[in-house]
Short mmCIF file of N, CA and C in Angstrom, two decimals:
data_model
loop_
_atom_site.label_atom_id
_atom_site.label_comp_id
_atom_site.label_asym_id
_atom_site.label_seq_id
_atom_site.Cartn_x
_atom_site.Cartn_y
_atom_site.Cartn_z
N LYS A 1 0.70 182.42 61.19
CA LYS A 1 1.96 181.74 61.41
C LYS A 1 2.68 181.47 60.09
N ARG A 2 1.96 181.47 59.00
CA ARG A 2 2.57 181.13 57.71
C ARG A 2 3.16 182.35 57.00
N GLU A 3 2.89 183.53 57.54
CA GLU A 3 3.43 184.73 56.91
C GLU A 3 4.93 184.82 57.16
N PRO A 4 5.67 185.46 56.26
CA PRO A 4 7.11 185.62 56.47
C PRO A 4 7.40 186.35 57.79
N GLY A 5 8.30 185.79 58.59
CA GLY A 5 8.70 186.41 59.85
C GLY A 5 7.74 186.18 61.01
N ALA A 6 6.65 185.47 60.79
CA ALA A 6 5.66 185.26 61.84
C ALA A 6 6.22 184.47 63.00
N ALA A 7 7.15 183.59 62.76
CA ALA A 7 7.72 182.78 63.84
C ALA A 7 8.34 183.65 64.92
N GLY A 8 8.80 184.82 64.56
CA GLY A 8 9.41 185.72 65.54
C GLY A 8 8.42 186.59 66.28
N ARG A 9 7.19 186.69 65.81
CA ARG A 9 6.24 187.59 66.48
C ARG A 9 4.95 186.90 66.92
N VAL A 10 4.73 185.66 66.51
CA VAL A 10 3.53 184.93 66.90
C VAL A 10 3.94 183.67 67.64
N SER A 11 3.40 183.49 68.84
CA SER A 11 3.72 182.31 69.63
C SER A 11 3.11 181.06 69.01
N SER A 12 3.78 179.94 69.20
CA SER A 12 3.23 178.68 68.73
C SER A 12 2.11 178.19 69.63
N ASN A 13 1.98 178.79 70.81
CA ASN A 13 0.91 178.44 71.75
C ASN A 13 -0.25 179.41 71.56
N PRO A 14 -1.41 178.95 71.08
CA PRO A 14 -2.54 179.86 70.85
C PRO A 14 -2.96 180.64 72.10
N LEU A 15 -2.78 180.07 73.29
CA LEU A 15 -3.18 180.77 74.51
C LEU A 15 -2.40 182.06 74.71
N ASP A 16 -1.17 182.11 74.19
CA ASP A 16 -0.37 183.33 74.31
C ASP A 16 -0.92 184.47 73.47
N GLU A 17 -1.73 184.15 72.49
CA GLU A 17 -2.22 185.16 71.55
C GLU A 17 -3.65 185.61 71.84
N LEU A 18 -4.34 184.95 72.78
CA LEU A 18 -5.74 185.27 73.07
C LEU A 18 -5.88 186.10 74.33
N GLU A 19 -6.71 187.14 74.27
CA GLU A 19 -7.07 187.90 75.47
C GLU A 19 -8.08 187.11 76.30
N HIS A 20 -9.10 186.58 75.59
CA HIS A 20 -10.14 185.81 76.27
C HIS A 20 -10.90 184.95 75.26
N VAL A 21 -11.60 183.95 75.79
CA VAL A 21 -12.47 183.10 75.01
C VAL A 21 -13.75 182.95 75.82
N THR A 22 -14.90 183.08 75.17
CA THR A 22 -16.17 182.98 75.89
C THR A 22 -16.96 181.79 75.35
N PHE A 23 -17.48 180.99 76.29
CA PHE A 23 -18.29 179.82 75.96
C PHE A 23 -19.69 180.00 76.53
N GLY A 24 -20.67 179.38 75.89
CA GLY A 24 -22.04 179.44 76.39
C GLY A 24 -22.76 180.73 76.01
N VAL A 25 -22.39 181.29 74.85
CA VAL A 25 -23.05 182.51 74.38
C VAL A 25 -23.42 182.35 72.90
N TYR A 26 -24.39 183.14 72.48
CA TYR A 26 -24.74 183.23 71.07
C TYR A 26 -23.78 184.22 70.40
N GLY A 27 -23.92 184.40 69.11
CA GLY A 27 -23.06 185.32 68.37
C GLY A 27 -23.23 186.77 68.79
N ARG A 28 -22.28 187.55 68.37
CA ARG A 28 -22.24 188.97 68.73
C ARG A 28 -23.39 189.74 68.08
N GLU A 29 -24.00 190.62 68.88
CA GLU A 29 -25.07 191.50 68.40
C GLU A 29 -24.72 192.93 68.79
N THR A 30 -25.46 193.87 68.26
CA THR A 30 -25.26 195.28 68.60
C THR A 30 -26.60 195.88 68.98
N SER A 31 -26.63 196.60 70.11
CA SER A 31 -27.86 197.24 70.57
C SER A 31 -28.19 198.44 69.68
N PRO A 32 -29.41 198.95 69.73
CA PRO A 32 -29.76 200.12 68.92
C PRO A 32 -28.87 201.34 69.21
N ASP A 33 -28.31 201.41 70.43
CA ASP A 33 -27.43 202.54 70.75
C ASP A 33 -25.95 202.24 70.44
N GLY A 34 -25.69 201.15 69.70
CA GLY A 34 -24.35 200.86 69.21
C GLY A 34 -23.44 200.09 70.15
N VAL A 35 -23.97 199.51 71.22
CA VAL A 35 -23.16 198.76 72.18
C VAL A 35 -23.16 197.28 71.82
N GLY A 36 -21.98 196.69 71.75
CA GLY A 36 -21.86 195.27 71.40
C GLY A 36 -22.12 194.38 72.62
N TYR A 37 -22.70 193.23 72.37
CA TYR A 37 -22.97 192.27 73.44
C TYR A 37 -23.21 190.89 72.85
N MET A 38 -23.22 189.89 73.72
CA MET A 38 -23.58 188.52 73.35
C MET A 38 -24.59 188.02 74.38
N TRP A 39 -25.62 187.33 73.93
CA TRP A 39 -26.58 186.71 74.84
C TRP A 39 -25.98 185.45 75.43
N MET A 40 -26.20 185.23 76.72
CA MET A 40 -25.86 183.95 77.32
C MET A 40 -26.77 182.89 76.71
N PHE A 41 -26.21 181.74 76.43
CA PHE A 41 -26.97 180.61 75.90
C PHE A 41 -27.51 179.83 77.09
N GLY A 42 -28.56 180.33 77.71
CA GLY A 42 -29.11 179.70 78.90
C GLY A 42 -28.62 180.37 80.17
N PRO A 43 -28.63 179.65 81.28
CA PRO A 43 -28.33 180.27 82.57
C PRO A 43 -26.85 180.30 82.95
N ARG A 44 -25.94 179.89 82.06
CA ARG A 44 -24.52 179.87 82.43
C ARG A 44 -23.63 180.18 81.23
N ALA A 45 -22.58 180.94 81.50
CA ALA A 45 -21.56 181.22 80.49
C ALA A 45 -20.20 181.18 81.19
N GLU A 46 -19.17 180.86 80.42
CA GLU A 46 -17.81 180.85 80.95
C GLU A 46 -16.93 181.73 80.09
N ILE A 47 -16.07 182.47 80.78
CA ILE A 47 -15.12 183.35 80.12
C ILE A 47 -13.73 182.93 80.60
N HIS A 48 -12.88 182.57 79.67
CA HIS A 48 -11.51 182.22 80.00
C HIS A 48 -10.64 183.41 79.61
N VAL A 49 -9.87 183.91 80.59
CA VAL A 49 -9.10 185.14 80.42
C VAL A 49 -7.60 184.83 80.54
N ARG A 50 -6.79 185.54 79.76
CA ARG A 50 -5.34 185.31 79.75
C ARG A 50 -4.76 185.26 81.17
N ALA A 51 -3.74 184.45 81.35
CA ALA A 51 -3.18 184.17 82.67
C ALA A 51 -2.59 185.39 83.37
N ASN A 52 -2.04 186.34 82.63
CA ASN A 52 -1.41 187.49 83.27
C ASN A 52 -2.36 188.65 83.57
N ALA A 53 -3.66 188.44 83.37
CA ALA A 53 -4.64 189.49 83.68
C ALA A 53 -4.77 189.66 85.19
N ARG A 54 -4.90 190.91 85.63
CA ARG A 54 -5.07 191.21 87.06
C ARG A 54 -6.53 191.41 87.43
N SER A 55 -7.34 191.80 86.43
CA SER A 55 -8.78 192.00 86.68
C SER A 55 -9.53 191.97 85.36
N VAL A 56 -10.83 191.72 85.48
CA VAL A 56 -11.71 191.78 84.31
C VAL A 56 -13.00 192.47 84.75
N THR A 57 -13.47 193.39 83.93
CA THR A 57 -14.74 194.06 84.16
C THR A 57 -15.72 193.54 83.12
N ILE A 58 -16.85 193.03 83.62
CA ILE A 58 -17.84 192.39 82.77
C ILE A 58 -19.12 193.23 82.77
N PRO A 59 -19.46 193.85 81.64
CA PRO A 59 -20.74 194.57 81.55
C PRO A 59 -21.89 193.55 81.40
N LEU A 60 -22.89 193.68 82.25
CA LEU A 60 -24.04 192.78 82.23
C LEU A 60 -25.31 193.60 82.06
N ARG A 61 -26.24 193.07 81.30
CA ARG A 61 -27.54 193.71 81.14
C ARG A 61 -28.61 192.64 81.14
N HIS A 62 -29.68 192.94 81.88
CA HIS A 62 -30.85 192.06 81.91
C HIS A 62 -32.04 192.83 81.32
N PRO A 63 -32.63 192.36 80.24
CA PRO A 63 -33.76 193.07 79.63
C PRO A 63 -35.05 192.83 80.41
N ILE A 64 -35.12 193.40 81.58
CA ILE A 64 -36.28 193.22 82.46
C ILE A 64 -37.54 193.77 81.79
N GLU A 65 -37.38 194.73 80.88
CA GLU A 65 -38.55 195.28 80.20
C GLU A 65 -39.24 194.21 79.36
N ALA A 66 -38.51 193.20 78.93
CA ALA A 66 -39.10 192.11 78.15
C ALA A 66 -39.46 190.92 79.03
N PHE A 67 -38.56 190.55 79.94
CA PHE A 67 -38.77 189.33 80.72
C PHE A 67 -39.54 189.57 82.02
N ARG A 68 -39.71 190.81 82.41
CA ARG A 68 -40.61 191.24 83.49
C ARG A 68 -40.31 190.70 84.88
N GLU A 69 -39.14 190.18 85.10
CA GLU A 69 -38.76 189.77 86.45
C GLU A 69 -37.26 189.97 86.61
N PRO A 70 -36.81 190.34 87.82
CA PRO A 70 -35.39 190.60 88.03
C PRO A 70 -34.55 189.33 87.93
N ALA A 71 -33.26 189.54 87.82
CA ALA A 71 -32.31 188.42 87.78
C ALA A 71 -31.16 188.74 88.73
N ARG A 72 -30.46 187.71 89.15
CA ARG A 72 -29.27 187.87 89.98
C ARG A 72 -28.15 187.08 89.32
N ALA A 73 -27.05 187.78 89.04
CA ALA A 73 -25.88 187.12 88.43
C ALA A 73 -24.89 186.76 89.53
N HIS A 74 -24.42 185.53 89.49
CA HIS A 74 -23.40 185.05 90.40
C HIS A 74 -22.13 184.86 89.56
N ILE A 75 -21.04 185.50 89.98
CA ILE A 75 -19.80 185.41 89.24
C ILE A 75 -18.75 184.72 90.11
N ASN A 76 -18.16 183.66 89.57
CA ASN A 76 -17.07 182.94 90.22
C ASN A 76 -15.82 183.11 89.38
N ALA A 77 -14.68 183.28 90.05
CA ALA A 77 -13.40 183.39 89.36
C ALA A 77 -12.48 182.30 89.87
N ASP A 78 -12.05 181.44 88.99
CA ASP A 78 -11.13 180.36 89.34
C ASP A 78 -11.64 179.54 90.52
N GLY A 79 -12.96 179.30 90.53
CA GLY A 79 -13.57 178.45 91.54
C GLY A 79 -13.95 179.14 92.84
N ARG A 80 -13.74 180.44 92.95
CA ARG A 80 -14.11 181.15 94.18
C ARG A 80 -15.16 182.22 93.87
N PRO A 81 -16.10 182.49 94.80
CA PRO A 81 -17.08 183.55 94.57
C PRO A 81 -16.38 184.90 94.40
N ALA A 82 -16.80 185.64 93.37
CA ALA A 82 -16.16 186.93 93.09
C ALA A 82 -17.13 188.10 93.15
N ASP A 83 -18.40 187.89 92.78
CA ASP A 83 -19.36 188.99 92.77
C ASP A 83 -20.77 188.44 92.66
N ASP A 84 -21.71 189.18 93.19
CA ASP A 84 -23.15 188.93 93.05
C ASP A 84 -23.77 190.23 92.59
N VAL A 85 -24.49 190.21 91.49
CA VAL A 85 -25.05 191.43 90.92
C VAL A 85 -26.55 191.28 90.78
N ALA A 86 -27.29 192.17 91.44
CA ALA A 86 -28.75 192.20 91.30
C ALA A 86 -29.08 193.03 90.07
N LEU A 87 -29.92 192.48 89.20
CA LEU A 87 -30.30 193.15 87.96
C LEU A 87 -31.81 193.33 87.95
N ALA A 88 -32.25 194.49 88.42
CA ALA A 88 -33.68 194.77 88.52
C ALA A 88 -34.08 195.95 87.64
N SER A 89 -33.19 196.37 86.75
CA SER A 89 -33.49 197.45 85.81
C SER A 89 -32.78 197.13 84.50
N PRO A 90 -33.15 197.81 83.41
CA PRO A 90 -32.54 197.48 82.12
C PRO A 90 -31.14 198.10 81.91
N GLU A 91 -30.64 198.88 82.86
CA GLU A 91 -29.33 199.51 82.70
C GLU A 91 -28.22 198.46 82.78
N ARG A 92 -27.12 198.74 82.11
CA ARG A 92 -25.95 197.86 82.20
C ARG A 92 -25.29 198.02 83.56
N ARG A 93 -24.90 196.92 84.14
CA ARG A 93 -24.18 196.91 85.41
C ARG A 93 -22.80 196.33 85.16
N MET A 94 -21.81 196.84 85.86
CA MET A 94 -20.44 196.36 85.69
C MET A 94 -20.06 195.48 86.87
N SER A 95 -19.53 194.32 86.56
CA SER A 95 -18.99 193.43 87.58
C SER A 95 -17.48 193.46 87.44
N SER A 96 -16.79 193.96 88.47
CA SER A 96 -15.32 194.00 88.45
C SER A 96 -14.80 192.82 89.25
N VAL A 97 -14.02 191.99 88.59
CA VAL A 97 -13.55 190.75 89.18
C VAL A 97 -12.02 190.78 89.30
N PRO A 98 -11.49 190.80 90.53
CA PRO A 98 -10.04 190.73 90.67
C PRO A 98 -9.54 189.31 90.38
N LEU A 99 -8.37 189.21 89.78
CA LEU A 99 -7.80 187.91 89.44
C LEU A 99 -6.43 187.77 90.10
N ARG A 100 -6.13 186.57 90.57
CA ARG A 100 -4.84 186.30 91.21
C ARG A 100 -4.04 185.34 90.33
N ALA A 101 -2.79 185.69 90.07
CA ALA A 101 -1.94 184.86 89.21
C ALA A 101 -1.80 183.44 89.76
N THR A 102 -1.84 183.30 91.08
CA THR A 102 -1.67 181.98 91.69
C THR A 102 -2.87 181.08 91.49
N ASP A 103 -3.99 181.64 91.04
CA ASP A 103 -5.21 180.85 90.84
C ASP A 103 -5.36 180.26 89.44
N VAL A 104 -4.47 180.59 88.53
CA VAL A 104 -4.59 180.10 87.15
C VAL A 104 -4.36 178.59 87.13
N PRO A 105 -5.34 177.82 86.66
CA PRO A 105 -5.15 176.36 86.58
C PRO A 105 -4.04 176.02 85.58
N PRO A 106 -3.10 175.17 85.97
CA PRO A 106 -2.00 174.84 85.06
C PRO A 106 -2.45 174.12 83.79
N VAL A 107 -3.55 173.40 83.85
CA VAL A 107 -4.01 172.66 82.68
C VAL A 107 -4.48 173.60 81.58
N SER A 108 -5.32 174.58 81.92
CA SER A 108 -5.86 175.48 80.90
C SER A 108 -4.95 176.66 80.63
N GLY A 109 -4.22 177.12 81.63
CA GLY A 109 -3.36 178.28 81.46
C GLY A 109 -4.11 179.58 81.37
N MET A 110 -5.40 179.58 81.70
CA MET A 110 -6.22 180.80 81.66
C MET A 110 -7.11 180.85 82.90
N HIS A 111 -7.43 182.08 83.33
CA HIS A 111 -8.40 182.24 84.41
C HIS A 111 -9.77 181.79 83.90
N ARG A 112 -10.57 181.21 84.79
CA ARG A 112 -11.90 180.72 84.42
C ARG A 112 -12.95 181.51 85.20
N ILE A 113 -13.72 182.31 84.48
CA ILE A 113 -14.79 183.11 85.07
C ILE A 113 -16.11 182.45 84.69
N ARG A 114 -16.95 182.21 85.67
CA ARG A 114 -18.26 181.61 85.40
C ARG A 114 -19.34 182.61 85.82
N VAL A 115 -20.25 182.89 84.89
CA VAL A 115 -21.40 183.76 85.16
C VAL A 115 -22.63 182.88 85.12
N THR A 116 -23.40 182.88 86.22
CA THR A 116 -24.63 182.08 86.27
C THR A 116 -25.78 182.94 86.76
N ILE A 117 -26.98 182.56 86.34
CA ILE A 117 -28.21 183.14 86.87
C ILE A 117 -29.12 181.99 87.26
N ASP A 118 -30.17 182.30 88.01
CA ASP A 118 -31.05 181.26 88.52
C ASP A 118 -31.80 180.51 87.41
N HIS A 119 -32.25 181.22 86.41
CA HIS A 119 -32.92 180.57 85.28
C HIS A 119 -32.87 181.50 84.06
N ALA A 120 -33.07 180.91 82.90
CA ALA A 120 -33.08 181.66 81.65
C ALA A 120 -34.53 181.78 81.15
N TRP A 121 -34.70 182.57 80.09
CA TRP A 121 -36.04 182.82 79.54
C TRP A 121 -36.06 182.48 78.06
N ARG A 122 -37.20 182.05 77.60
CA ARG A 122 -37.42 181.84 76.17
C ARG A 122 -38.35 182.97 75.72
N PRO A 123 -37.88 183.88 74.86
CA PRO A 123 -38.70 185.02 74.45
C PRO A 123 -40.10 184.64 73.99
N SER A 124 -40.24 183.54 73.26
CA SER A 124 -41.57 183.15 72.77
C SER A 124 -42.52 182.79 73.91
N ASP A 125 -42.00 182.47 75.10
CA ASP A 125 -42.85 182.15 76.24
C ASP A 125 -43.35 183.39 76.99
N VAL A 126 -42.60 184.52 76.88
CA VAL A 126 -42.95 185.69 77.69
C VAL A 126 -43.30 186.94 76.89
N ILE A 127 -42.99 186.97 75.60
CA ILE A 127 -43.29 188.14 74.78
C ILE A 127 -44.37 187.76 73.78
N PRO A 128 -45.55 188.35 73.90
CA PRO A 128 -46.64 188.01 72.97
C PRO A 128 -46.22 188.21 71.51
N GLY A 129 -46.45 187.21 70.70
CA GLY A 129 -46.14 187.28 69.27
C GLY A 129 -44.71 186.94 68.90
N SER A 130 -43.84 186.73 69.89
CA SER A 130 -42.45 186.41 69.58
C SER A 130 -42.33 184.98 69.06
N THR A 131 -41.48 184.80 68.06
CA THR A 131 -41.19 183.46 67.55
C THR A 131 -39.76 183.05 67.89
N ASP A 132 -39.11 183.81 68.77
CA ASP A 132 -37.73 183.54 69.18
C ASP A 132 -37.73 182.39 70.18
N GLU A 133 -37.22 181.24 69.76
CA GLU A 133 -37.21 180.04 70.60
C GLU A 133 -35.90 179.85 71.36
N ARG A 134 -34.96 180.82 71.23
CA ARG A 134 -33.68 180.68 71.95
C ARG A 134 -33.91 180.74 73.46
N LEU A 135 -33.07 180.07 74.21
CA LEU A 135 -33.07 180.16 75.66
C LEU A 135 -32.02 181.20 76.01
N LEU A 136 -32.47 182.33 76.60
CA LEU A 136 -31.59 183.48 76.82
C LEU A 136 -31.35 183.74 78.30
N GLY A 137 -30.13 184.12 78.61
CA GLY A 137 -29.77 184.56 79.95
C GLY A 137 -29.60 186.07 79.95
N LEU A 138 -28.43 186.53 80.31
CA LEU A 138 -28.10 187.95 80.33
C LEU A 138 -27.38 188.33 79.05
N GLN A 139 -27.26 189.64 78.84
CA GLN A 139 -26.42 190.16 77.78
C GLN A 139 -25.06 190.47 78.40
N ILE A 140 -24.00 189.94 77.80
CA ILE A 140 -22.64 190.19 78.27
C ILE A 140 -21.96 191.11 77.27
N GLY A 141 -21.53 192.27 77.74
CA GLY A 141 -20.90 193.26 76.88
C GLY A 141 -19.41 193.01 76.67
N ASP A 142 -18.74 193.96 76.05
CA ASP A 142 -17.30 193.85 75.78
C ASP A 142 -16.52 193.93 77.09
N LEU A 143 -15.66 192.98 77.30
CA LEU A 143 -14.88 192.89 78.53
C LEU A 143 -13.76 193.93 78.55
N VAL A 144 -13.42 194.38 79.75
CA VAL A 144 -12.24 195.23 79.95
C VAL A 144 -11.28 194.39 80.79
N ILE A 145 -10.16 194.02 80.19
CA ILE A 145 -9.19 193.16 80.86
C ILE A 145 -7.93 193.98 81.14
N ARG A 146 -7.52 193.92 82.38
CA ARG A 146 -6.30 194.64 82.78
C ARG A 146 -5.28 193.68 83.29
#
């Protein structure tokens, strides 16, 4: 905003400049095959998406090879059920969530997507020799927002 001419190209409202904001996740990581993702910080994460978005596709991955039990992701959009995804293999699954402009809460000005699972895992509890004490849910990949 402080750059010359920025007043004409940058909104004074930060929400106008953001595609999305994600809460309840750890920092960004990259898989060995070059795919970016963030671990859920426990069994719930929230993604706030710009108000004019019509849909969001959320890549989800559950490392069943490490945690040894399946997971089920429940996705709510603006307070309504949007998708249920069974994760019983290590492959990435895509959850496509339609968004309605009339559902955007006036207070936040952004769609609110909630991803939940039944429980999270602590790697040190299930992987022999692990010293990772983080409480992990699913891996959430790069969003596709339309």
